[in-house]
Coordinates of C-alpha atoms in Angstrom, one line a residue:
A1 CA -53.9 29.2 31.5
S2 CA -52.5 31.2 28.6
A3 CA -49.5 33.4 28.2
G4 CA -51.7 36.5 28.1
A5 CA -53.9 35.5 30.9
A6 CA -51.6 37.0 33.5
A7 CA -49.9 39.8 31.7
A8 CA -49.8 42.1 34.6
P9 CA -46.3 42.4 36.1
T10 CA -47.5 41.7 39.7
A11 CA -50.5 39.9 41.1
R12 CA -51.9 39.3 44.5
A13 CA -53.7 36.3 45.8
A14 CA -55.3 36.3 49.2
A15 CA -58.2 34.4 50.6
P16 CA -60.8 36.4 52.6
G17 CA -60.9 35.0 56.1
A18 CA -57.7 33.0 55.5
D19 CA -56.2 31.2 58.4
A20 CA -54.1 33.7 60.3
D21 CA -50.6 33.2 61.3
P22 CA -50.9 32.6 65.1
A23 CA -47.7 34.5 65.8
A24 CA -48.6 37.6 63.9
G25 CA -52.4 37.5 63.9
R26 CA -52.5 37.8 60.1
P27 CA -52.3 35.4 57.1
F28 CA -48.9 34.0 56.2
R29 CA -47.3 36.2 53.6
I30 CA -45.3 35.0 50.6
V31 CA -43.6 36.8 47.8
A32 CA -42.7 34.9 44.6
V33 CA -40.7 35.5 41.4
T34 CA -41.3 33.6 38.2
S35 CA -39.3 33.6 35.0
C36 CA -38.6 31.4 32.0
P37 CA -36.1 31.5 29.1
T38 CA -38.5 33.2 26.7
G39 CA -40.4 35.2 29.3
I40 CA -43.7 34.5 27.6
A41 CA -45.8 31.6 28.7
H42 CA -44.2 29.6 31.6
T43 CA -43.6 32.9 33.5
Y44 CA -47.2 33.8 33.7
M45 CA -48.6 30.3 34.0
A46 CA -46.4 29.7 37.1
A47 CA -47.6 33.0 38.5
E48 CA -51.2 32.1 38.0
S49 CA -50.8 28.7 39.4
L50 CA -49.1 30.0 42.6
E51 CA -51.8 32.7 43.0
N52 CA -54.5 30.1 42.8
A53 CA -52.7 27.7 45.2
G54 CA -52.1 30.6 47.6
R55 CA -55.8 31.5 47.6
E56 CA -56.7 27.9 48.3
A57 CA -54.1 27.6 51.1
G58 CA -55.3 30.8 52.8
V59 CA -52.0 32.7 52.4
E60 CA -51.3 36.1 51.1
L61 CA -49.1 35.7 48.0
V62 CA -47.7 38.4 45.7
V63 CA -45.9 37.4 42.4
E64 CA -43.3 39.4 40.5
T65 CA -43.2 38.1 36.9
Q66 CA -39.9 38.7 35.3
G67 CA -41.1 38.3 31.7
S68 CA -39.9 39.4 28.3
A69 CA -41.8 42.6 28.6
G70 CA -39.7 43.6 31.6
F71 CA -40.9 43.6 35.2
T72 CA -42.1 45.8 37.9
R73 CA -40.2 45.3 41.2
L74 CA -42.3 44.3 44.2
D75 CA -42.8 47.1 46.7
P76 CA -39.9 47.0 49.2
E77 CA -42.4 47.1 52.0
V78 CA -44.2 44.1 50.6
V79 CA -40.9 42.2 50.4
A80 CA -39.9 43.3 53.9
A81 CA -43.2 42.1 55.4
A82 CA -43.1 38.7 53.6
D83 CA -42.7 35.6 55.8
G84 CA -41.2 33.5 52.9
V85 CA -40.0 33.6 49.3
I86 CA -40.6 31.3 46.3
F87 CA -38.3 31.5 43.2
A88 CA -39.8 29.5 40.3
H89 CA -37.3 30.3 37.5
D90 CA -35.2 28.9 34.7
V91 CA -33.1 32.0 34.3
P92 CA -31.3 34.0 37.0
V93 CA -33.6 36.0 39.2
R94 CA -32.8 39.7 38.8
D95 CA -32.0 41.7 41.9
K96 CA -32.1 38.6 44.0
D97 CA -30.5 40.4 47.1
R98 CA -33.9 42.0 47.9
F99 CA -35.1 38.7 49.2
A100 CA -32.1 37.8 51.3
G101 CA -32.7 36.9 55.0
K102 CA -36.0 35.1 54.5
P103 CA -37.1 31.4 54.2
T104 CA -36.7 30.6 50.5
V105 CA -37.7 27.8 48.1
D106 CA -35.8 27.9 44.8
V107 CA -37.1 25.7 42.0
G108 CA -37.6 25.6 38.3
V109 CA -40.5 27.4 36.7
K110 CA -42.3 24.1 35.8
A111 CA -42.5 23.3 39.5
G112 CA -44.3 26.5 40.0
I113 CA -46.9 25.4 37.4
N114 CA -47.2 21.7 38.4
R115 CA -46.9 21.7 42.2
P116 CA -47.6 25.1 43.7
A117 CA -49.3 23.8 46.8
E118 CA -46.2 21.8 47.7
L119 CA -44.0 24.9 47.3
I120 CA -46.2 26.9 49.6
G121 CA -46.2 24.1 52.1
E122 CA -42.4 23.8 51.9
V123 CA -41.7 27.5 52.4
R124 CA -44.1 27.5 55.5
E125 CA -42.2 24.6 56.9
R126 CA -38.9 26.4 56.4
A127 CA -40.2 29.4 58.1
A128 CA -41.4 27.3 61.0
R129 CA -37.9 25.9 61.4
G130 CA -36.3 29.3 61.2
E131 CA -34.4 28.6 58.0
V132 CA -33.3 31.8 56.2
T133 CA -31.0 32.7 53.4
S134 CA -27.9 34.8 54.1
G135 CA -28.4 38.5 54.1
A136 CA -24.9 39.5 55.0
A137 CA -23.4 39.7 51.5
P138 CA -24.5 41.5 48.4
S139 CA -25.4 39.7 45.2
T140 CA -22.8 37.4 43.9
P141 CA -22.5 35.6 40.6
V142 CA -23.2 32.3 42.4
E143 CA -26.4 33.6 43.8
R144 CA -27.5 34.9 40.4
A145 CA -26.7 31.7 38.7
G146 CA -28.6 29.6 41.3
D147 CA -28.3 28.1 44.7
A148 CA -24.9 27.0 45.8
S149 CA -26.3 23.5 46.4
E150 CA -27.3 23.1 42.8
G151 CA -25.4 20.7 40.7
Y152 CA -23.1 21.9 37.9
G153 CA -25.5 20.6 35.3
T154 CA -28.4 22.6 36.7
K155 CA -26.2 25.8 36.8
L156 CA -25.0 25.2 33.2
R157 CA -28.6 24.8 32.0
K158 CA -29.5 28.1 33.6
W159 CA -26.5 29.9 32.1
L160 CA -27.4 28.7 28.7
M161 CA -31.0 29.5 29.0
S162 CA -30.1 33.0 30.2
G163 CA -28.3 33.5 26.8
V164 CA -31.1 32.0 24.8
S165 CA -33.8 34.1 26.6
Y166 CA -32.1 37.3 25.5
M167 CA -31.3 36.0 22.0
V168 CA -34.9 34.8 21.1
P169 CA -36.3 38.4 20.5
F170 CA -33.5 39.1 18.1
V171 CA -34.2 35.8 16.3
A172 CA -37.9 36.7 16.0
A173 CA -37.5 40.3 14.9
G174 CA -34.7 39.6 12.4
G175 CA -36.2 36.4 11.0
L176 CA -39.6 37.9 10.4
L177 CA -38.2 41.1 8.8
I178 CA -36.1 39.0 6.5
A179 CA -39.1 36.7 5.7
L180 CA -41.2 39.8 4.9
G181 CA -38.5 41.1 2.7
F182 CA -38.5 37.9 0.7
A183 CA -42.3 37.8 0.5
I184 CA -42.4 41.3 -1.0
G185 CA -39.3 41.3 -3.2
G186 CA -38.5 37.6 -3.8
Y187 CA -35.4 35.7 -2.9
E188 CA -33.3 37.8 -5.2
I189 CA -33.7 40.7 -2.8
K190 CA -30.7 39.5 -0.9
S191 CA -28.5 40.8 -3.7
A192 CA -30.0 44.3 -3.7
P193 CA -27.7 47.2 -3.1
S194 CA -27.6 49.0 0.3
V195 CA -30.7 51.1 0.9
M196 CA -28.2 53.8 2.0
T197 CA -27.3 54.4 -1.6
H198 CA -30.4 53.2 -3.5
F199 CA -33.9 53.7 -2.0
A200 CA -37.0 54.7 -4.0
W201 CA -40.0 55.5 -1.9
T202 CA -42.5 54.3 -4.5
Q203 CA -40.8 51.0 -5.4
S204 CA -41.8 47.8 -3.5
D205 CA -38.4 46.3 -4.1
S206 CA -36.8 49.1 -2.1
W207 CA -39.0 48.5 0.8
A208 CA -38.3 44.8 0.5
A209 CA -34.6 45.5 0.6
L210 CA -35.0 47.7 3.6
L211 CA -36.8 45.0 5.5
F212 CA -34.3 42.4 4.5
Q213 CA -31.3 44.6 5.5
I214 CA -32.8 45.6 8.8
G215 CA -33.4 41.9 9.6
G216 CA -29.9 41.1 8.6
V217 CA -28.5 43.6 11.1
A218 CA -30.8 42.2 13.8
F219 CA -29.5 38.7 13.0
G220 CA -25.9 40.0 13.3
F221 CA -26.5 40.4 17.0
L222 CA -27.5 36.8 17.7
V223 CA -24.2 35.2 18.5
P224 CA -22.8 38.2 20.5
V225 CA -26.0 38.5 22.5
L226 CA -26.1 34.8 23.2
A227 CA -22.5 34.8 24.4
G228 CA -22.8 38.0 26.3
Y229 CA -25.8 36.9 28.3
I230 CA -24.5 33.4 29.0
A231 CA -21.5 35.2 30.6
Y232 CA -24.0 37.6 32.4
G233 CA -25.8 34.6 33.8
M234 CA -22.5 33.3 35.2
A235 CA -20.8 36.5 36.4
D236 CA -23.4 39.3 36.4
R237 CA -22.6 42.6 34.6
P238 CA -18.8 42.1 34.6
G239 CA -19.3 39.2 32.2
L240 CA -21.1 41.3 29.5
V241 CA -18.0 42.9 27.9
P242 CA -15.9 39.8 27.4
G243 CA -19.0 37.8 26.5
F244 CA -20.0 40.2 23.8
V245 CA -16.4 40.5 22.6
G246 CA -16.1 36.7 22.4
G247 CA -19.4 36.4 20.7
M248 CA -18.4 38.9 18.0
I249 CA -15.2 37.1 17.4
A250 CA -17.1 33.9 17.0
S251 CA -19.2 35.6 14.3
T252 CA -16.1 37.1 12.7
I253 CA -14.3 33.7 12.4
N254 CA -17.5 31.9 11.3
A255 CA -17.7 29.8 14.5
G256 CA -21.4 30.6 14.6
F257 CA -23.7 29.4 17.3
L258 CA -21.3 26.9 18.8
G259 CA -18.7 29.5 19.0
G260 CA -21.1 31.8 20.8
L261 CA -21.9 29.1 23.4
V262 CA -18.2 28.4 24.1
A263 CA -17.3 32.1 24.1
G264 CA -20.0 32.9 26.7
L265 CA -18.9 30.1 29.0
I266 CA -15.3 31.0 28.7
A267 CA -16.0 34.7 29.4
G268 CA -18.1 34.0 32.4
G269 CA -15.4 31.6 33.8
V270 CA -12.6 34.1 33.2
V271 CA -14.5 36.8 35.1
L272 CA -15.3 34.5 38.0
A273 CA -11.6 33.5 38.2
I274 CA -10.5 37.2 38.2
Q275 CA -13.1 38.0 40.9
R276 CA -11.6 35.4 43.2
V277 CA -8.2 37.1 43.2
K278 CA -7.5 39.2 46.3
I279 CA -7.1 42.9 45.2
P280 CA -5.8 45.8 47.3
A281 CA -8.5 48.1 48.5
A282 CA -7.1 51.0 46.5
V283 CA -7.6 49.2 43.2
R284 CA -11.1 47.8 43.9
G285 CA -12.8 50.9 42.6
I286 CA -11.5 50.5 39.1
M287 CA -11.9 46.7 38.9
P288 CA -15.4 46.5 37.3
V289 CA -14.8 49.5 35.0
V290 CA -11.2 49.0 33.8
V291 CA -9.4 45.9 35.1
I292 CA -12.0 43.2 34.6
P293 CA -13.1 44.2 31.2
L294 CA -9.6 44.7 30.0
I295 CA -8.1 41.5 31.2
S296 CA -11.1 39.3 30.5
S297 CA -11.6 40.6 27.0
A298 CA -7.9 40.1 26.2
I299 CA -8.0 36.5 27.5
V300 CA -11.2 35.6 25.8
G301 CA -10.1 37.2 22.5
F302 CA -6.8 35.4 22.6
L303 CA -8.5 32.0 23.2
M304 CA -11.1 32.6 20.5
F305 CA -8.7 33.9 17.8
V306 CA -5.7 31.7 18.4
V307 CA -6.5 28.6 20.4
I308 CA -10.1 27.3 20.0
G309 CA -11.7 29.4 17.4
K310 CA -10.6 27.5 14.4
P311 CA -11.6 24.0 15.7
I312 CA -15.0 25.4 16.6
A313 CA -15.5 26.9 13.2
S314 CA -14.6 23.6 11.6
A315 CA -17.1 21.8 13.8
Q316 CA -19.8 24.4 12.9
K317 CA -19.0 23.9 9.2
G318 CA -19.2 20.1 9.6
M319 CA -22.6 20.4 11.2
T320 CA -23.8 22.7 8.4
D321 CA -22.5 20.3 5.7
W322 CA -24.2 17.4 7.4
L323 CA -27.5 19.3 7.5
N324 CA -27.2 20.2 3.8
G325 CA -26.6 16.6 3.0
L326 CA -29.7 15.3 4.7
T327 CA -32.1 13.8 2.2
G328 CA -34.9 11.1 2.0
S329 CA -35.4 9.0 5.1
N330 CA -32.6 10.7 7.1
A331 CA -34.4 14.0 6.8
V332 CA -37.7 12.4 7.7
L333 CA -36.2 10.8 10.8
L334 CA -34.6 14.1 11.8
G335 CA -38.0 15.8 11.5
A336 CA -39.6 13.1 13.7
L337 CA -36.9 13.5 16.3
L338 CA -37.3 17.2 16.4
G339 CA -41.1 16.8 16.6
L340 CA -40.7 14.5 19.6
M341 CA -38.4 17.0 21.3
M342 CA -40.7 19.9 20.7
C343 CA -43.6 18.1 22.4
F344 CA -41.7 16.4 25.2
D345 CA -41.7 19.2 27.7
L346 CA -43.8 21.9 26.0
G347 CA -41.5 24.9 26.1
G348 CA -39.0 23.4 28.6
P349 CA -35.3 22.8 28.1
V350 CA -35.7 19.9 25.6
N351 CA -38.1 22.0 23.6
K352 CA -35.7 24.9 23.6
V353 CA -32.8 22.8 22.4
A354 CA -34.8 21.8 19.3
Y355 CA -36.0 25.3 18.7
T356 CA -32.5 26.8 19.2
F357 CA -31.0 24.2 16.9
A358 CA -33.5 25.2 14.2
T359 CA -33.1 29.0 14.6
A360 CA -29.3 28.7 14.6
G361 CA -29.5 27.2 11.1
I362 CA -31.5 30.1 9.7
A363 CA -29.7 32.9 11.6
V364 CA -27.6 33.8 8.6
S365 CA -28.3 36.0 5.6
N366 CA -28.4 33.0 3.2
P367 CA -29.6 29.9 5.0
S368 CA -29.5 26.5 3.3
D369 CA -32.6 24.8 2.1
S370 CA -32.1 22.1 4.8
A371 CA -32.0 24.6 7.5
M372 CA -35.3 26.2 6.4
K373 CA -36.9 22.7 6.3
I374 CA -35.8 22.1 9.8
M375 CA -37.2 25.4 11.0
A376 CA -40.5 24.6 9.3
A377 CA -40.7 21.1 10.9
V378 CA -39.9 22.5 14.4
M379 CA -42.6 25.2 14.2
A380 CA -45.2 22.8 12.8
A381 CA -44.5 20.2 15.6
G382 CA -44.6 22.9 18.2
M383 CA -48.1 23.9 17.1
V384 CA -49.6 20.4 17.5
P385 CA -50.0 20.0 21.3
P386 CA -52.1 23.0 22.1
L387 CA -54.2 22.6 18.9
A388 CA -54.8 19.0 19.7
M389 CA -55.9 19.7 23.3
A390 CA -58.2 22.5 22.0
L391 CA -59.7 20.1 19.5
A392 CA -60.1 17.3 22.1
T393 CA -61.9 19.6 24.5
T394 CA -64.2 20.6 21.6
V395 CA -65.1 17.1 20.4
R396 CA -65.1 15.3 23.7
G397 CA -65.6 18.0 26.3
R398 CA -67.1 15.5 28.8
L399 CA -63.6 14.0 29.3
F400 CA -62.2 17.3 30.6
T401 CA -63.0 19.5 33.6
A402 CA -64.7 22.9 33.2
T403 CA -61.4 24.6 33.8
E404 CA -59.7 22.5 31.1
R405 CA -62.5 23.3 28.6
E406 CA -61.9 27.0 29.2
N407 CA -58.2 26.5 28.7
G408 CA -59.0 24.7 25.5
K409 CA -60.5 27.9 24.1
A410 CA -57.3 29.8 24.7
A411 CA -55.2 26.9 23.3
W412 CA -56.7 27.5 19.9
V413 CA -55.1 30.9 19.7
L414 CA -51.8 29.8 21.4
G415 CA -51.4 26.8 19.2
A416 CA -52.1 28.8 16.0
S417 CA -49.5 31.3 17.2
F418 CA -46.8 28.6 17.8
I419 CA -46.9 28.8 21.6
S420 CA -46.5 25.2 22.7
E421 CA -47.0 26.2 26.4
G422 CA -50.8 26.4 25.7
A423 CA -50.9 22.6 26.3
I424 CA -49.2 22.8 29.7
P425 CA -52.4 23.0 31.9
F426 CA -53.5 19.7 30.2
A427 CA -50.1 18.1 30.6
A428 CA -49.8 19.1 34.3
A429 CA -53.2 17.6 35.0
D430 CA -52.7 14.3 33.1
P431 CA -49.1 14.0 32.0
L432 CA -49.2 10.2 31.3
R433 CA -51.9 10.7 28.6
V434 CA -51.3 14.1 27.3
I435 CA -47.5 14.1 26.8
P436 CA -47.2 10.8 24.9
S437 CA -50.2 11.7 22.7
S438 CA -48.6 15.1 21.9
M439 CA -45.3 13.5 21.1
V440 CA -46.8 11.0 18.7
G441 CA -48.6 13.8 16.8
G442 CA -45.6 16.1 16.9
A443 CA -43.3 13.4 15.5
L444 CA -45.7 12.7 12.7
T445 CA -46.0 16.4 11.8
G446 CA -42.3 16.9 11.9
A447 CA -41.7 13.9 9.7
L448 CA -44.4 14.9 7.2
S449 CA -43.1 18.5 7.0
M450 CA -39.6 17.3 6.1
A451 CA -41.0 14.7 3.6
F452 CA -43.1 17.4 2.0
G453 CA -40.1 19.7 1.7
A454 CA -41.8 22.7 3.4
T455 CA -39.4 25.5 4.1
L456 CA -39.6 28.5 6.5
R457 CA -37.4 31.5 6.8
A458 CA -39.2 33.1 9.8
P459 CA -38.4 31.6 13.3
H460 CA -41.8 32.2 14.7
G461 CA -45.4 33.3 13.8
G462 CA -47.5 30.1 13.4
I463 CA -50.3 30.4 10.9
F464 CA -49.6 34.1 10.5
V465 CA -46.5 33.4 8.5
V466 CA -48.0 30.6 6.3
P467 CA -47.7 32.9 3.2
L468 CA -44.0 32.9 3.8
I469 CA -43.8 29.1 3.9
G470 CA -42.6 26.9 1.0
N471 CA -45.3 24.4 0.1
P472 CA -47.9 25.9 2.5
F473 CA -50.8 23.6 1.5
L474 CA -48.8 20.5 2.3
Y475 CA -47.4 22.1 5.4
L476 CA -50.9 22.7 6.8
I477 CA -51.8 19.1 6.0
A478 CA -48.8 18.0 8.0
I479 CA -50.0 20.0 11.0
A480 CA -53.6 18.8 10.6
A481 CA -52.5 15.2 10.5
G482 CA -50.5 15.5 13.7
V483 CA -53.3 17.4 15.5
C484 CA -55.8 14.7 14.5
V485 CA -53.6 11.9 15.7
S486 CA -52.8 13.5 19.0
T487 CA -56.5 14.4 19.5
A488 CA -57.5 10.8 18.8
L489 CA -54.9 9.3 21.1
V490 CA -55.7 11.6 24.1
V491 CA -59.4 11.0 23.7
V492 CA -58.9 7.2 23.6
L493 CA -56.6 7.2 26.6
K494 CA -58.8 9.5 28.6
S495 CA -61.9 7.4 27.7
L496 CA -60.2 4.3 29.2
R497 CA -59.6 6.1 32.5
R498 CA -61.7 5.6 35.7
P499 CA -63.6 8.8 36.6
A500 CA -62.9 10.5 39.9
P501 CA -65.1 9.3 42.8
G502 CA -68.4 11.3 42.8
I503 CA -67.9 12.6 39.3
P504 CA -70.0 11.1 36.5
A505 CA -68.4 10.1 33.2
D506 CA -69.8 13.3 31.6
G507 CA -67.7 15.4 33.9
S508 CA -70.8 16.9 35.6
A509 CA -71.3 17.0 39.3
T510 CA -74.3 17.3 41.5
G511 CA -75.0 18.3 45.1
P512 CA -72.0 19.4 47.2
A513 CA -69.5 18.2 44.6
A514 CA -70.8 20.8 42.2
A515 CA -69.3 23.6 44.2
T516 CA -65.8 22.3 43.7
K517 CA -66.2 20.8 40.2
E518 CA -63.9 23.3 38.6
A519 CA -61.1 22.6 41.1
Q520 CA -61.1 18.9 40.5
Q521 CA -58.9 17.2 37.9
P522 CA -59.5 13.8 36.4
V523 CA -57.9 10.9 38.3
A524 CA -55.5 8.7 36.3
A525 CA -56.3 5.1 36.1

């Protein structure tokens, strides 16, 4: 499955002649919502996986993909007719109230990819038991942030991923614009005067300065957007104002990325506390427009300016100084660690931590050389898993199912574009072989990238931004080395495995088994 394979905002899966629901004389109906922090790959992979499982289970299943390109709400009649609901998400589900009063399974997006059949079975069991979610109350911050039964750690992860998901497009747009400005006008373009006062249509330097300055403006939104949408994930729309205010203060006092995280959490917490106060009915109408923004912004502003802002700014400076001081073996070890993290869960929370750490370092107008090396190492390592799986399906196709070989073709493009999620179908089918192999190759690539001193000013782009990379030839060698190592490991490990009963070692099938060959996955030894 690829990120673009399910680009439509909704999709329907129903099996002709499916087993009907005895009570209703029709197939069991499920509506699902999928979403992930970046809204690119996991969102659509989970949707496709659920559709396929629904078709195999003989249920009627409609998916609403809340991706980065926006989403089209399911038809209210479809929601009303549904017998159950599946939420497979790592960020808050938007307009969750629509699904209240129905049997609901609420899980992370990777569960939607890896075990869709179990989720369908679970929602059918809950429907049979008559379990439903409450439909009496409108949406609350707790419902947006996750089920009340979730642990605080799970809720915190969702709040942080909510902020990161809205921040990433600013990172990509701003970083690529700045990198293009440098590519056209050189690094001295950062000292160019404002294009408001000096712009010549026929001079390339003017266009370079324009790109650089637009990118700088986009980068200026990173910390406020991060803080604002962390607060939004916690407290819904009332959290936006204090979150943005706290984030802007964090930028003003040079508290940076850490300051944005803290400001967002404080803003969301303050709004939740205010909402718990009993208010006279006459005042409730002005609460969301006047009272909550006023009080919460004042509290967050006071805390950020007077109480905790300075210590956070000092911590941010200390981390920056530490990164700038990394040399030799320490830098190589950091590159290896980041490579391991990028390949551990292929776009999941650990991967996002490494990526966010890297982008936070370059999200300034004048990033340090160490920060750009870290960004280069992270992107290089993230390209390894899908490229390695694509190469493995090319050189040893008999070790993979027909479906995996088709996924391998898409993985070439996804890997080259720095979309680590291209390896997810392989990891889901055989995690004990694919994930360790990917991690070894990713660690090698990250270490080599740091050792070669490759730098990257753009936060995304894959091979399409190679001209913007410092030491591009050595950088490509680092990627190739990691891909070859991961490919060799996964081929060796899969070669040692016992084939599935009835499936020859060449992956072919004959007789009745041939009809279901594509649905079969290799069996782990």
